[in-house]
PDB file of C-alpha atoms in Angstrom:
ATOM      1  CA  MET A   7     136.604 159.311  66.740  1.00 49.00           C
ATOM      2  CA  LYS A   8     136.518 157.516  63.770  1.00 63.00           C
ATOM      3  CA  LYS A   9     138.921 158.454  60.978  1.00 73.00           C
ATOM      4  CA  GLU A  10     137.057 159.251  57.437  1.00 74.00           C
ATOM      5  CA  PRO A  11     138.753 157.680  54.378  1.00 80.00           C
ATOM      6  CA  ILE A  12     140.853 159.592  52.071  1.00 82.00           C
ATOM      7  CA  ILE A  13     138.882 160.079  48.647  1.00 80.00           C
ATOM      8  CA  LEU A  14     141.556 162.606  47.168  1.00 73.00           C
ATOM      9  CA  PRO A  15     145.371 161.337  47.167  1.00 84.00           C
ATOM     10  CA  ALA A  16     148.089 164.420  47.032  1.00 87.00           C
ATOM     11  CA  ASP A  17     149.292 164.968  44.217  1.00 90.00           C
ATOM     12  CA  PRO A  18     152.744 163.832  43.880  1.00 91.00           C
ATOM     13  CA  MET A  19     154.577 166.577  41.855  1.00 92.00           C
ATOM     14  CA  ASP A  20     153.078 168.886  44.097  1.00 91.00           C
ATOM     15  CA  ASP A  21     155.048 169.593  47.303  1.00 89.00           C
ATOM     16  CA  GLU A  22     152.333 171.626  49.195  1.00 88.00           C
ATOM     17  CA  ASP A  23     149.217 169.462  48.085  1.00 85.00           C
ATOM     18  CA  PHE A  24     147.536 167.030  50.475  1.00 77.00           C
ATOM     19  CA  ALA A  25     145.294 164.116  50.799  1.00 80.00           C
ATOM     20  CA  VAL A  26     141.601 164.958  51.718  1.00 71.00           C
ATOM     21  CA  SER A  27     138.706 163.149  53.194  1.00 78.00           C
ATOM     22  CA  ALA A  28     135.402 163.099  51.608  1.00 72.00           C
ATOM     23  CA  GLU A  29     134.642 165.952  53.710  1.00 65.00           C
ATOM     24  CA  GLY A  30     137.531 168.152  52.841  1.00 79.00           C
ATOM     25  CA  MET A  31     137.184 167.273  49.219  1.00 81.00           C
ATOM     26  CA  LYS A  32     135.485 170.265  47.899  1.00 84.00           C
ATOM     27  CA  ARG A  33     138.202 172.213  50.050  1.00 85.00           C
ATOM     28  CA  GLY A  34     141.238 170.389  48.680  1.00 84.00           C
ATOM     29  CA  GLN A  35     139.556 170.570  45.232  1.00 89.00           C
ATOM     30  CA  ARG A  36     139.893 174.558  45.615  1.00 94.00           C
ATOM     31  CA  ALA A  37     142.808 174.839  46.865  1.00 95.00           C
ATOM     32  CA  ARG A  38     144.446 172.814  44.477  1.00 95.00           C
ATOM     33  CA  LEU A  39     142.974 175.043  41.342  1.00 97.00           C
ATOM     34  CA  ILE A  40     144.319 178.066  42.945  1.00 98.00           C
ATOM     35  CA  ARG A  41     147.730 176.679  43.801  1.00 97.00           C
ATOM     36  CA  GLN A  42     148.256 175.355  40.334  1.00 97.00           C
ATOM     37  CA  THR A  43     146.874 178.293  38.409  1.00 98.00           C
ATOM     38  CA  ARG A  44     149.275 180.350  40.589  1.00 98.00           C
ATOM     39  CA  ASN A  45     152.419 178.072  39.826  1.00 97.00           C
ATOM     40  CA  ASN A  46     151.231 177.866  36.382  1.00 97.00           C
ATOM     41  CA  LEU A  47     151.467 181.382  36.020  1.00 98.00           C
ATOM     42  CA  GLY A  48     154.987 181.411  37.772  1.00 97.00           C
ATOM     43  CA  ARG A  49     154.178 183.938  40.784  1.00 97.00           C
ATOM     44  CA  SER A  50     154.459 183.505  44.381  1.00 97.00           C
ATOM     45  CA  GLN A  51     151.406 184.282  46.921  1.00 97.00           C
ATOM     46  CA  ALA A  52     152.322 187.632  47.477  1.00 98.00           C
ATOM     47  CA  GLU A  53     152.744 188.446  43.852  1.00 98.00           C
ATOM     48  CA  PHE A  54     149.633 186.488  42.663  1.00 98.00           C
ATOM     49  CA  ALA A  55     147.732 188.353  45.422  1.00 98.00           C
ATOM     50  CA  GLN A  56     148.879 191.964  44.215  1.00 97.00           C
ATOM     51  CA  ARG A  57     148.485 191.549  40.766  1.00 97.00           C
ATOM     52  CA  PHE A  58     145.068 189.805  40.726  1.00 98.00           C
ATOM     53  CA  ARG A  59     143.778 191.980  44.003  1.00 97.00           C
ATOM     54  CA  VAL A  60     143.354 189.096  45.970  1.00 97.00           C
ATOM     55  CA  PRO A  61     143.967 189.804  50.234  1.00 98.00           C
ATOM     56  CA  VAL A  62     147.674 187.461  50.311  1.00 98.00           C
ATOM     57  CA  GLY A  63     145.987 186.195  53.939  1.00 98.00           C
ATOM     58  CA  THR A  64     142.948 184.811  51.971  1.00 98.00           C
ATOM     59  CA  LEU A  65     144.804 183.274  49.021  1.00 98.00           C
ATOM     60  CA  ARG A  66     146.778 181.555  51.956  1.00 97.00           C
ATOM     61  CA  ASP A  67     143.731 180.300  53.497  1.00 96.00           C
ATOM     62  CA  TRP A  68     142.548 179.183  50.370  1.00 96.00           C
ATOM     63  CA  GLU A  69     145.461 177.467  49.375  1.00 96.00           C
ATOM     64  CA  GLN A  70     146.051 175.926  52.358  1.00 93.00           C
ATOM     65  CA  ALA A  71     142.059 174.322  52.520  1.00 89.00           C
ATOM     66  CA  ARG A  72     141.626 176.584  56.011  1.00 91.00           C
ATOM     67  CA  VAL A  73     138.911 178.384  54.521  1.00 90.00           C
ATOM     68  CA  THR A  74     136.903 176.951  51.493  1.00 90.00           C
ATOM     69  CA  ALA A  75     136.882 179.461  48.668  1.00 93.00           C
ATOM     70  CA  PRO A  76     133.935 180.682  47.393  1.00 94.00           C
ATOM     71  CA  ASP A  77     132.413 179.861  43.823  1.00 96.00           C
ATOM     72  CA  PHE A  78     133.012 183.600  42.626  1.00 97.00           C
ATOM     73  CA  ALA A  79     136.448 183.135  43.821  1.00 97.00           C
ATOM     74  CA  ILE A  80     137.028 179.989  41.579  1.00 97.00           C
ATOM     75  CA  ALA A  81     135.491 181.619  38.821  1.00 98.00           C
ATOM     76  CA  TYR A  82     137.399 184.411  38.929  1.00 98.00           C
ATOM     77  CA  VAL A  83     140.690 181.985  39.051  1.00 98.00           C
ATOM     78  CA  GLN A  84     139.084 180.144  36.515  1.00 98.00           C
ATOM     79  CA  VAL A  85     139.294 183.218  34.157  1.00 98.00           C
ATOM     80  CA  ILE A  86     142.622 184.069  35.643  1.00 98.00           C
ATOM     81  CA  ALA A  87     144.403 180.635  34.299  1.00 98.00           C
ATOM     82  CA  ARG A  88     142.693 181.305  30.776  1.00 98.00           C
ATOM     83  CA  HIS A  89     143.348 185.261  30.650  1.00 98.00           C
ATOM     84  CA  PRO A  90     145.979 186.503  33.229  1.00 98.00           C
ATOM     85  CA  ASP A  91     147.053 189.505  31.450  1.00 97.00           C
ATOM     86  CA  MET A  92     143.657 190.514  30.332  1.00 98.00           C
ATOM     87  CA  VAL A  93     142.592 190.104  33.927  1.00 98.00           C
ATOM     88  CA  ALA A  94     145.310 192.182  35.384  1.00 97.00           C
ATOM     89  CA  GLU A  95     144.935 194.871  32.580  1.00 97.00           C
ATOM     90  CA  ALA A  96     141.304 195.506  33.296  1.00 97.00           C
ATOM     91  CA  LEU A  97     142.390 195.643  37.114  1.00 96.00           C
ATOM     92  CA  ASN A  98     144.539 198.808  36.474  1.00 92.00           C
TER      93      ASN A  98
END
């Protein structure tokens, strides 16, 4: 089996990041966005999942690119990144 070329190298500033092939690029970019948003908020996976009502197993799968986060999830994470307190308040 032929190895695909790496299209998106790992972020050297993020120990949890990884390089991806062209096939995995979309999944990798979405995983990076979710992980960076959570890290920027200073939350563990469990804390982020609880605060924003995302199943922790689903969050882990998205962050580790085991599953491609759907479009609605990416939109939700982008709103969380801009207005985390407002989202948390709306959920309570």
